[in-house]
Backbone as a ProteinNet text record, in pm:
[ID]
protein_1_A
[PRIMARY]
MEYFNIFTHIVLVLSLGWYLITNLQWYSYKIERVIFKHHKLNWHIIYFAKPFVLYYLLPSMYFSIYFYALYLPLLVMWNMKLDKPLVLTSRVQRFLALLLFITFSINLLCFASEVCVSVGLFIPLLLAYIVSFALERIFFISFKSKAKKKLKSMNNLTIIAITASYGKTSIKNYLHQILKLKYNAYKTPRSVNTLAGLVLDVNRDMPENSEIYIA
[TERTIARY]
-1039.8	-1018.1	-886.8	-786	-655.7	-664.2	-740	-756.4	-828.4	-925.5	-998.6	-905.9	-816.1	-721	-624.6	-583.2	-494.2	-565.4	-691	-769.1	-785.3	-817	-833.1	-703.2	-593.3	-463.1	-433.1	-460.2	-434.3	-522.2	-650.4	-742.3	-701.5	-658.3	-614.8	-492.3	-392.2	-270.8	-303.2	-389.5	-428.4	-505.2	-587.1	-661.6	-565.6	-468.7	-367.7	-283.9	-254.5	-179.4	-256.4	-388.8	-473.5	-471.2	-483.1	-477.9	-341.1	-235.7	-100.2	-74.6	-108.1	-79.1	-167.6	-288.6	-373.9	-307.1	-254.9	-185.9	-56.2	15.7	140.3	113.5	4	-29.6	-59.4	-127.3	-156.3	-29.2	71.9	194.1	313.5	288.5	394.6	482.1	423.1	489.6	609.5	601.4	706.6	653.6	708.5	657.7	673.7	780.7	801.6	693.7	642.8	534.7	404	382.1	261.7	260.9	378	387.9	383.7	457.9	476.8	395.5	347.1	278.5	129.1	77.9	-62.3	-154.8	-260.1	-348.7	-455.6	-468	-564.4	-497.6	-417.6	-342.7	-433.6	-555.8	-648.2	-685.4	-676.7	-699.9	-596.9	-470.9	-365.4	-396.9	-455.1	-488.1	-603.6	-710.5	-832.1	-811.9	-747.2	-742.2	-610.7	-511.9	-384.7	-333.6	-310.1	-249.5	-340.3	-469.3	-561.8	-575.2	-607.2	-614.7	-480.6	-373.3	-239.5	-215.3	-250.6	-229.2	-326.4	-453.1	-554.2	-529.2	-465.8	-432.9	-346.5	-258.6	-169.2	-227.7	-319.3	-372.2	-493.1	-579.2	-703.9	-686.1	-759.6	-764.9	-820	-779.6	-813.8	-964.2	-1046	-1190.7	-1246.9	-1203.4	-1252.2	-1201.3	-1077.4	-1025.2	-1102.9	-1137.6	-1213.8	-1348.5	-1413	-1540.9	-1521.8	-1419.5	-1388.9	-1356.5	-1276.9	-1228.8	-1341.7	-1424.4	-1528.7	-1654	-1680.9	-1803.8	-1782.7	-1659.9	-1636.7	-1532	-1410.4	-1300.3	-1321.5	-1349.6	-1362.6	-1475.7	-1596.4	-1700.9	-1659.5	-1590.2	-1544.3	-1445.1	-1353	-1253.5	-1318.8	-1417.3	-1487.8	-1561.7	-1631.4	-1703.9	-1607.4	-1494	-1391.8	-1342.6	-1316.9	-1266.8	-1371.1	-1497.2	-1604.1	-1627.9	-1598.3	-1624.3	-1505.6	-1394.1	-1274.8	-1294.4	-1242.5	-1243.2	-1146.6	-1037.6	-938.2	-915.5	-1005	-987.9	-866.5	-825.2	-707.7	-727.8	-629.8	-629.8	-543.6	-601.5	-530.8	-433.5	-327.7	-223	-142	-51.9	33.4	117.4	163.2	244	163.4	40.5	-46	-77.7	-107.7	-138.6	-18.8	101.8	221.5	241.3	217.7	233.6	135.5	8.7	-92.8	-68	-23.8	6.5	126.1	227.1	343.4	303.2	219.5	175.4	97.5	8.4	-69.3	22.3	116.1	207.4	295	350.8	438.1	359.4	242.1	160.5	118	72.6	29.6	147.4	263	381.6	428.2	431.9	475	376.6	247.5	146.6	163.4	190.8	207.7	329.2	440.8	561.5	540.4	470	445.4	352.9	255.4	159.8	228.6	331	400.7	509.8	539.5	647.1	590.1	648.5	605.8	663.4	770	836.1	758.4	703	634.5	504.3	487.5	366.9	278.7	339.8	263.4	337.5	266	325.9	350.1	256.6	268.9	220.7	219.5	170.8	282.4	382.1	485.3	571.4	612	704.8	646.5	522.7	468.4	458.3	412.9	400.2	536.5	633.9	768.2	833.4	824.6	884.4	820.5	688.2	618.5	658.7	672.1	711.1	852.9	946.8	1086.2	1102.3	1042.7	1053.5	986.2	868.9	797.4	879	937.2	1018.7	1137.5	1204.3	1320.4	1280.3	1169	1122.2	1086.2	1012.3	970.7	1090.8	1194.9	1316.5	1384.1	1389.8	1449.8	1367.7	1235.6	1148.5	1162.4	1169.7	1176.1	1304	1416.9	1544.2	1537.3	1476	1462	1368.4	1252.2	1155.6	1211.7	1288.6	1348	1447.8	1529.1	1625.7	1555.8	1446.9	1369.3	1307.9	1256.9	1196.4	1300.6	1419.3	1527	1564.4	1572.9	1607.9	1500.9	1375.9	1267.1	1272.1	1295.8	1302.3	1422.1	1536.9	1656.8	1643.1	1562.6	1543.6	1456.7	1386.5	1297.7	1373	1442.2	1536.2	1472	1350.5	1285.8	1190.5	1204.2	1111.4	1147	1043.8	1057	973.1	1033.9	965.1	931.1	805.7	760.8	713.8	787	752.4	692.5	575.6	504.2	510.7	563	572	505.6	429.4	362.6	293.2	243.3	166.4	23.9	-33	-170.5	-179.2	-277.8	-308.1	-224.3	-145.5	-58.6	-139.1	-242.5	-321.8	-394.8	-447.8	-519.6	-426.4	-306.2	-207.8	-164.9	-145	-106.7	-212.3	-338.1	-446.5	-456.6	-435.7	-441.7	-331.5	-208.6	-96.4	-118.9	-171.1	-194.1	-293.6	-399.7	-500.7	-440.9	-345.9	-282.5	-179.6	-90.7	21.6	-19.8	-128	-168.2	-219.7	-248.6	-293	-180.3	-55.9	58.7	152.7	157.6	253.5	182	257	208.7	234.2	146.5	163.3	94.7	162.4	107.8	115.8	9	8	-15.9	33	5.4	-144.8	-205.2	-351.4	-404.6	-316.6	-358.5	-280	-310.1	-231.3	-106.7	-9.8	112.6	208.1	233.9	316.1	444.2	469.8	588.2	674	801.7	892	846.4	799.8	751.2	632.5	542.7	427.1	467.4	566.3	614.6	681.3	760.1	827.4	724.7	620.9	515.8	444.2	416.3	344.1	426.2	554.8	641.8	648	665.8	679.6	549.9	438.4	312.4	225.7	218.8	118.3	173.1	294	345.2	369.4	307.9	326.6	469.7	518.1	655.2	675.9	568	581.5	557.5	559.7	533.8	644.8	605.8	702.4	713.1	605.8	604.6	543.1	610.2	562.1	538.1	412	374.6	339.7	408.8	386.2	384.6
-2479	-2334.2	-2300.3	-2388.3	-2366.2	-2369.4	-2466.1	-2475.5	-2352.9	-2301.8	-2182.8	-2061.9	-2050.3	-1939.8	-1947.8	-2069.5	-2087.8	-2047.9	-2090.7	-2053.9	-1902.3	-1838.4	-1692.7	-1622.9	-1675.1	-1615.7	-1624.6	-1739.4	-1757.2	-1663.8	-1655	-1566.4	-1420.4	-1383.5	-1246.4	-1210.9	-1298	-1270.9	-1258.7	-1345.7	-1338.3	-1209.9	-1164.3	-1039	-920.5	-917.9	-811.9	-818.6	-941.9	-960	-912.2	-936.1	-889.5	-737	-673.1	-526.7	-476.7	-542.1	-500.7	-514.5	-628.4	-649.7	-562	-529.2	-436.2	-300.6	-251.1	-122.9	-127.9	-236.5	-251.1	-249.6	-313.5	-315.9	-175	-93.4	43.8	125.3	99.8	180.6	104.4	25.2	-43.7	-130.6	-185.8	-278.3	-215.7	-86.4	-16.5	16	-51	-39	101.9	172	308.7	403.6	380.2	463.6	434.3	308.3	271.4	340.7	350.1	407.6	560.4	621.1	766.5	846	779.9	853.3	821.9	741.1	699	818.6	827.6	944.1	930.2	810.3	789.9	709.2	778.1	711	653.1	706.4	651.9	507	468.9	328.7	239.7	284.4	205.3	181.3	281.9	270.5	172.9	189.7	109.9	-36	-57.8	-192.3	-266.4	-197.1	-265.6	-245.2	-119.8	-92.7	-132.4	-97.4	-123.2	-272.5	-358.5	-502.1	-559.7	-503.5	-547.9	-526.1	-406.5	-371.2	-446.7	-450.7	-516.1	-666	-725.2	-867.7	-897.2	-803.3	-822.2	-768.7	-674.3	-612.4	-686.1	-735.4	-797.9	-946.5	-999.5	-1145.3	-1209.3	-1331.6	-1397.3	-1401.4	-1423	-1430.2	-1296.5	-1187.6	-1054.7	-1011.2	-1050.3	-1016	-1088.5	-1214.1	-1290.8	-1225.4	-1175	-1105.4	-980.8	-902	-781.2	-817.4	-922.8	-958.2	-1004.1	-1097.5	-1154.7	-1066.6	-990.6	-909.6	-771.5	-719.5	-582.2	-571.7	-617.4	-594.2	-663.7	-793.7	-868.5	-815.9	-786.9	-726.9	-591.2	-509	-378.8	-393.4	-489.2	-511.4	-557.9	-645.8	-695.4	-581.1	-497.3	-383.8	-283.5	-259.1	-169	-218.7	-349.1	-406.9	-399.1	-417.9	-414.7	-274.7	-171.4	-33.7	32.7	-37.9	21.8	51.3	165.5	197	104.9	69.8	-19.3	-138.3	-236.4	-353.5	-435	-522	-604.6	-693.2	-689.8	-777.4	-898.8	-1016.1	-1138.5	-1183.3	-1104.2	-1138.6	-1256.8	-1307.4	-1418	-1376.1	-1251.5	-1202.6	-1200.2	-1152	-1146.5	-1286.9	-1377.3	-1515.4	-1581.2	-1553.9	-1610.7	-1556.1	-1425.5	-1365	-1424.9	-1435.1	-1488.9	-1636.1	-1712.5	-1853.9	-1868.5	-1784.4	-1785	-1749.9	-1647.3	-1602.6	-1712.4	-1778.9	-1888.7	-2002.8	-2038.5	-2148.6	-2116.7	-1995.6	-1956.4	-1950	-1888.7	-1875.1	-2011.5	-2097.3	-2231.2	-2311.2	-2301.3	-2376.1	-2330.2	-2198	-2145.4	-2186.1	-2179.6	-2223.1	-2370.3	-2450.9	-2594.6	-2622	-2553.7	-2570.8	-2520.5	-2408.6	-2350	-2439.6	-2498.4	-2584.5	-2710.7	-2755.3	-2877.2	-2850.4	-2723.7	-2689.4	-2640.7	-2683.1	-2637.1	-2500.2	-2462.4	-2334.9	-2219	-2242.2	-2135.7	-2098	-1967.2	-1917.4	-1842.9	-1760	-1679.8	-1671.6	-1692.2	-1687.2	-1543.8	-1455.8	-1316.9	-1292.7	-1167.1	-1126.5	-1075.4	-1014.5	-946	-1044.4	-1153	-1246.9	-1310.6	-1363.8	-1421.2	-1318.6	-1197.2	-1093.1	-1052.9	-1037	-996.8	-1103.6	-1229.8	-1338.7	-1350.5	-1341.4	-1351.3	-1237.1	-1116.8	-1001.1	-1018.1	-1060.4	-1074.6	-1184.1	-1299.7	-1411.1	-1375.7	-1312.6	-1271.5	-1171	-1073.9	-971.4	-1035.6	-1130.3	-1196.9	-1278.2	-1352.2	-1431.6	-1344.9	-1235.7	-1148.2	-1082.4	-1054.1	-994.5	-1092.2	-1217.9	-1321.5	-1339.3	-1346.8	-1361.2	-1242.4	-1120.9	-1000.2	-997	-1033.1	-1033.5	-1130	-1245.7	-1344.7	-1295.4	-1237.9	-1188.2	-1069.3	-984	-866.6	-909.4	-1009.2	-1060.9	-1121.3	-1191.5	-1251.6	-1144	-1036.8	-927.1	-856	-834.6	-769.3	-851	-982.5	-1069.5	-1063.4	-1058.8	-1052.6	-921.9	-811.6	-680.8	-673.7	-726.3	-722.3	-809.5	-913.4	-1002.9	-941	-831.4	-765.1	-646	-669.3	-572.3	-441.9	-448.1	-327.9	-260.9	-293.7	-241.9	-98.4	-14.5	121.6	130.3	176.8	186.5	333	358.8	493.2	488.6	557.3	560.6	696.4	696.3	820.3	842	955.9	989.6	1123.8	1132.8	1257.6	1234.6	1342.7	1329.4	1285.8	1339	1307.2	1286.1	1206.1	1192	1091.8	1012.2	916.7	815.2	760.6	656.9	712.8	834.2	895.7	919.1	970.8	994.4	862.1	762	629.2	575.4	583.5	533.9	613.3	743.8	830.6	794.8	779.3	742.9	606.3	514.9	380.9	381.9	459.6	469	521.4	614	672.1	576.3	525.8	446.3	309	253.6	119.5	117.3	234.9	242.8	206.6	224.1	200	91.4	74.4	-19	-125.9	-227	-325	-266.4	-177.3	-106.4	-182.1	-185.5	-251.4	-154.9	-148.3	-65.3	-152.6	-109.9	-183.1	-180	-294	-300.8	-237	-209.6	-150.3	-21.9	44.9	163.1	115.2	67.7	12.8	127.2	150.3	264.8	225	95.9	52.1	-36.7	-48.6	-134.2	-278.6	-322.1	-460.2	-485.6	-386.9	-401.2	-410.5	-330.3	-333.5	-466.9	-516.4	-645.1	-755.8	-757.1	-857.6	-847	-725	-704.2	-750.9	-718.1	-759.8	-911.5	-977.4	-1123.7	-1195.4	-1142.2	-1215.6	-1177.4	-1048.7	-1002.6	-947.2	-896.6	-827.5	-925.1	-900.2	-989	-982.3	-1093.2	-1100.8	-1014.8	-986.8	-912.2	-762.2	-712.1	-569.3	-484.3	-373.2	-276.2	-154.4	-124.5	-11.8	-57.1	-27.6	-62.2	67.6	92.3	216.6	186.1	251.4	223.1	353.2
2050.4	2046.4	1976.5	1996.7	1935.8	1784.1	1730.3	1585.6	1530.6	1605.2	1562.4	1557	1655.7	1657.5	1539.1	1505	1390.3	1261.7	1247.6	1128.9	1119.1	1231.7	1234	1195.4	1246.7	1214.7	1065.7	1004.4	861.4	778.3	812.9	739.1	756.6	877.5	903.2	820.8	819.8	742.8	593.9	543.6	402.4	372.7	468.3	450.9	444.4	536	534.2	406.4	363.2	239	117.6	119.3	8.6	2.1	117.5	120.6	73.9	119.3	83.4	-65.2	-123.9	-265.3	-354.2	-307.6	-382.2	-393.8	-282	-282.6	-361.9	-351.3	-426.8	-576.9	-618.6	-761.1	-812.5	-730.6	-770.2	-790.1	-707.6	-707.3	-763.7	-867.4	-941.6	-851.8	-747	-655.1	-583.6	-558.9	-484.4	-345.2	-244.9	-107.9	-53.4	-94	-43.8	-93.7	-214.7	-266.8	-194.2	-159.1	-83.6	51.9	114.6	249.3	246.5	154.8	160.1	57.2	-48.5	-155.6	-164.8	-74.2	-81.8	-59.3	-141.8	-133.9	-25.3	32.5	141.5	253	333.5	439.2	547.3	559.6	659.9	628.7	501.5	466.6	533.5	537.8	601.1	748.6	812.2	954.6	975.1	895.6	913.6	873.6	758.4	702.1	725.8	783.7	808.8	952	990.1	1120.9	1237.3	1227.4	1338.5	1368.7	1271	1301.8	1345.3	1291.8	1328.8	1478.2	1526.7	1667.1	1758.2	1718.4	1802.2	1817.2	1718.8	1726.5	1848.8	1883	1996.9	2127.9	2119.1	2240.7	2298.7	2210.9	2257.9	2286.1	2382.1	2399.4	2272.4	2246.2	2119.6	2093.6	2197.7	2179.3	2133.5	2198.4	2162.2	2025	1994.5	1862.1	1753.3	1777.4	1678.1	1650.2	1755.5	1737.2	1651.3	1684	1605.3	1460.7	1443	1309.6	1218.1	1267.1	1181.5	1172.6	1277.3	1277.8	1217	1224.2	1179.3	1069.4	1097.7	1003.6	869.6	871.5	746.5	657.3	712.6	627.9	571.2	652.1	604	489.8	502.9	398.5	268.9	280	161.4	92	169.1	110.8	49.3	116.4	62.6	-72.9	-81.1	-205.2	-317.3	-283.6	-384.3	-439.4	-360.3	-401.6	-471.1	-483.1	-541.9	-690.6	-734.4	-876.9	-952	-885.5	-945.4	-851.2	-855.4	-767.8	-808.9	-720.9	-745.4	-867.8	-957.9	-1075	-1041.8	-1053.4	-1014.3	-1123.3	-1141.2	-1236	-1182	-1264.2	-1219.7	-1099.4	-1101	-989.2	-860.3	-865.7	-748.3	-698.4	-789.7	-750.8	-683.4	-735.1	-673	-532.1	-514.1	-382.4	-282.3	-321.1	-230.2	-199	-299.4	-276.8	-181.8	-201.1	-111.7	30.8	42.1	174	246	173.6	232.9	276.1	189.2	219.9	341.4	343.7	454.9	585.9	581.7	702.9	755.7	666.7	708.2	763.5	698.7	742.1	879.6	901.5	1031	1140.5	1110.2	1207.1	1242.1	1141.3	1163	1251.1	1222	1302.4	1444.6	1456	1587.2	1670.6	1603.9	1673.6	1726.2	1652.6	1692.4	1795.7	1821.6	1914.6	2047.3	2154.7	2286.2	2319.7	2249.5	2275.7	2214.4	2096.3	2023.3	2092.8	2115.4	2181.2	2082.7	1997.6	1902.8	1770.2	1661.8	1529.1	1486.8	1517.9	1478.1	1336.8	1297.4	1166.3	1076	1134.9	1057.4	979.4	1042.8	979.2	852.5	854.8	730.3	616.4	649.7	547.8	493	582	539.8	453.3	496.1	418.7	280.7	276.3	148	55.9	110.7	29.4	-23.9	61.9	20.7	-84.7	-59	-154.5	-286.5	-278.9	-399.6	-479.9	-410	-477.6	-548.6	-481.7	-540.9	-663.9	-653	-765.9	-885.2	-858.6	-968.3	-1035.2	-957.3	-1013.8	-1109	-1067.5	-1152.9	-1280.6	-1266.2	-1382.3	-1477	-1419.2	-1501.9	-1584.1	-1523.5	-1596.4	-1714.4	-1690.7	-1797.6	-1907.3	-1869.8	-1967.8	-2046.1	-1977.2	-2043	-2149.7	-2118.1	-2214	-2336.3	-2311.1	-2420.6	-2509.3	-2448.7	-2525.9	-2611.8	-2555.6	-2631.3	-2754.5	-2737.3	-2850.2	-2958.2	-2917.9	-3015.1	-3094.1	-3025.9	-3093.6	-3188.2	-3144.5	-3228.8	-3351.9	-3343.5	-3458.1	-3566.8	-3533.4	-3630.7	-3689.6	-3802.1	-3857.4	-3902.1	-3954.1	-4008.8	-3910.5	-3786	-3685.2	-3644.9	-3637.1	-3583.4	-3456.3	-3349.3	-3220.4	-3192.2	-3163.8	-3126.9	-2981.8	-2894.8	-2752.4	-2718.3	-2657.9	-2624.7	-2474.4	-2435.2	-2292.7	-2267.3	-2161.7	-2123	-1989.5	-1932.9	-1809.4	-1838.7	-1948.4	-1984.5	-2135.4	-2178.3	-2320.3	-2395.8	-2326.3	-2395.8	-2477.4	-2415.5	-2482.5	-2603.9	-2592.6	-2705.3	-2823.7	-2798	-2903.7	-2966.2	-2880.9	-2930.8	-3026.5	-2989.1	-3073.9	-3203.8	-3194.9	-3313.4	-3413.1	-3363.6	-3450	-3514.2	-3437	-3489.3	-3604	-3589.5	-3695.4	-3825.5	-3816.5	-3936.3	-3996.4	-3910.7	-3959.9	-4011	-3958	-4000.6	-4145.3	-4201.2	-4340	-4437.4	-4394.5	-4482.1	-4429.7	-4297	-4237.4	-4153	-4119.3	-4021.1	-3881.5	-3844.8	-3717.7	-3604.6	-3492.9	-3373.9	-3256.2	-3177.8	-3057.6	-2935.7	-2822.2	-2698.8	-2674.3	-2642.9	-2628.5	-2502	-2407.7	-2280.5	-2257.8	-2147.9	-2111	-2036.4	-2110.2	-2052.4	-2022.2	-1895.4	-1855.6	-1782.8	-1769.8	-1697.7	-1787	-1751.2	-1827.2	-1822.8	-1705.2	-1691.9	-1783.9	-1795.4	-1883.2	-2029.1	-2069.8	-2207.9	-2239.5	-2146.3	-2165.4	-2184.4	-2100.9	-2111.8	-2245.9	-2288.7	-2413.8	-2533.6	-2535	-2645.2	-2653.1	-2541.2	-2540	-2573.6	-2527	-2535.9	-2655.4	-2689.4	-2785.7	-2917.2	-2916.2	-3035.2	-3150.6	-3268.8	-3384.7	-3437.2	-3492.1	-3542.7	-3667.7	-3741.1	-3867.7	-3850.3	-3729.5	-3706.5	-3764.8	-3828.1	-3880.9	-3789.3	-3718.7	-3626.1	-3493.5	-3386.1	-3252.6	-3177.5	-3140.6	-3072.6	-2929.1	-2835.4	-2693.5	-2615.2
[MASK]
+++++++++++++++++++++++++++++++++++++++++++++++++++++++++++++++++++++++++++++++++++++++++++++++++++++++++++++++++++++++++++++++++++++++++++++++++++++++++++++++++++++++++++++++++++++++++++++++++++++++++++++++++++++++

């Protein structure tokens, strides 16, 4: 029974982590926006707060029934019906791998200790978020520096940045169609709206011979 409880705990933490990282991806990985700016706060109650609370209130047997018979199927259906499902980027994969490693490690240490009674849910999620945030910050600083060097090395480059509430992508595509007739014009291939997205695009996709960069 103990092994079953450990397995349930690991799957539960990963499920909560999946919900958390999905929301973070929607809101540019800003936790305050996920908490205060979310357009469907009832999702937080159904898919995060409720299982979180019931984990501590219900006996393990009853919680397992709730988790496998109700919560997990609901979460899977919720994820399948999303207009913008989670994209398994490198950042997301690192977060989930960290979460799995931390949760498994804490469970292993707790199982080997006579003092430990309950691993809990908050600590694995918090540790994974903090470590992931720190790693991504380090990676971003390095990638940003690399992108700056690449742009500075292109002496004849002209950068056109389009900002607006609506229609940015349409204007970008329109300008590209006109300018590419005369110049080596390059446009971001996606709707890149964040600094991190621009840095990734410059480093990974932007050709070295570009004369105009439209973003």
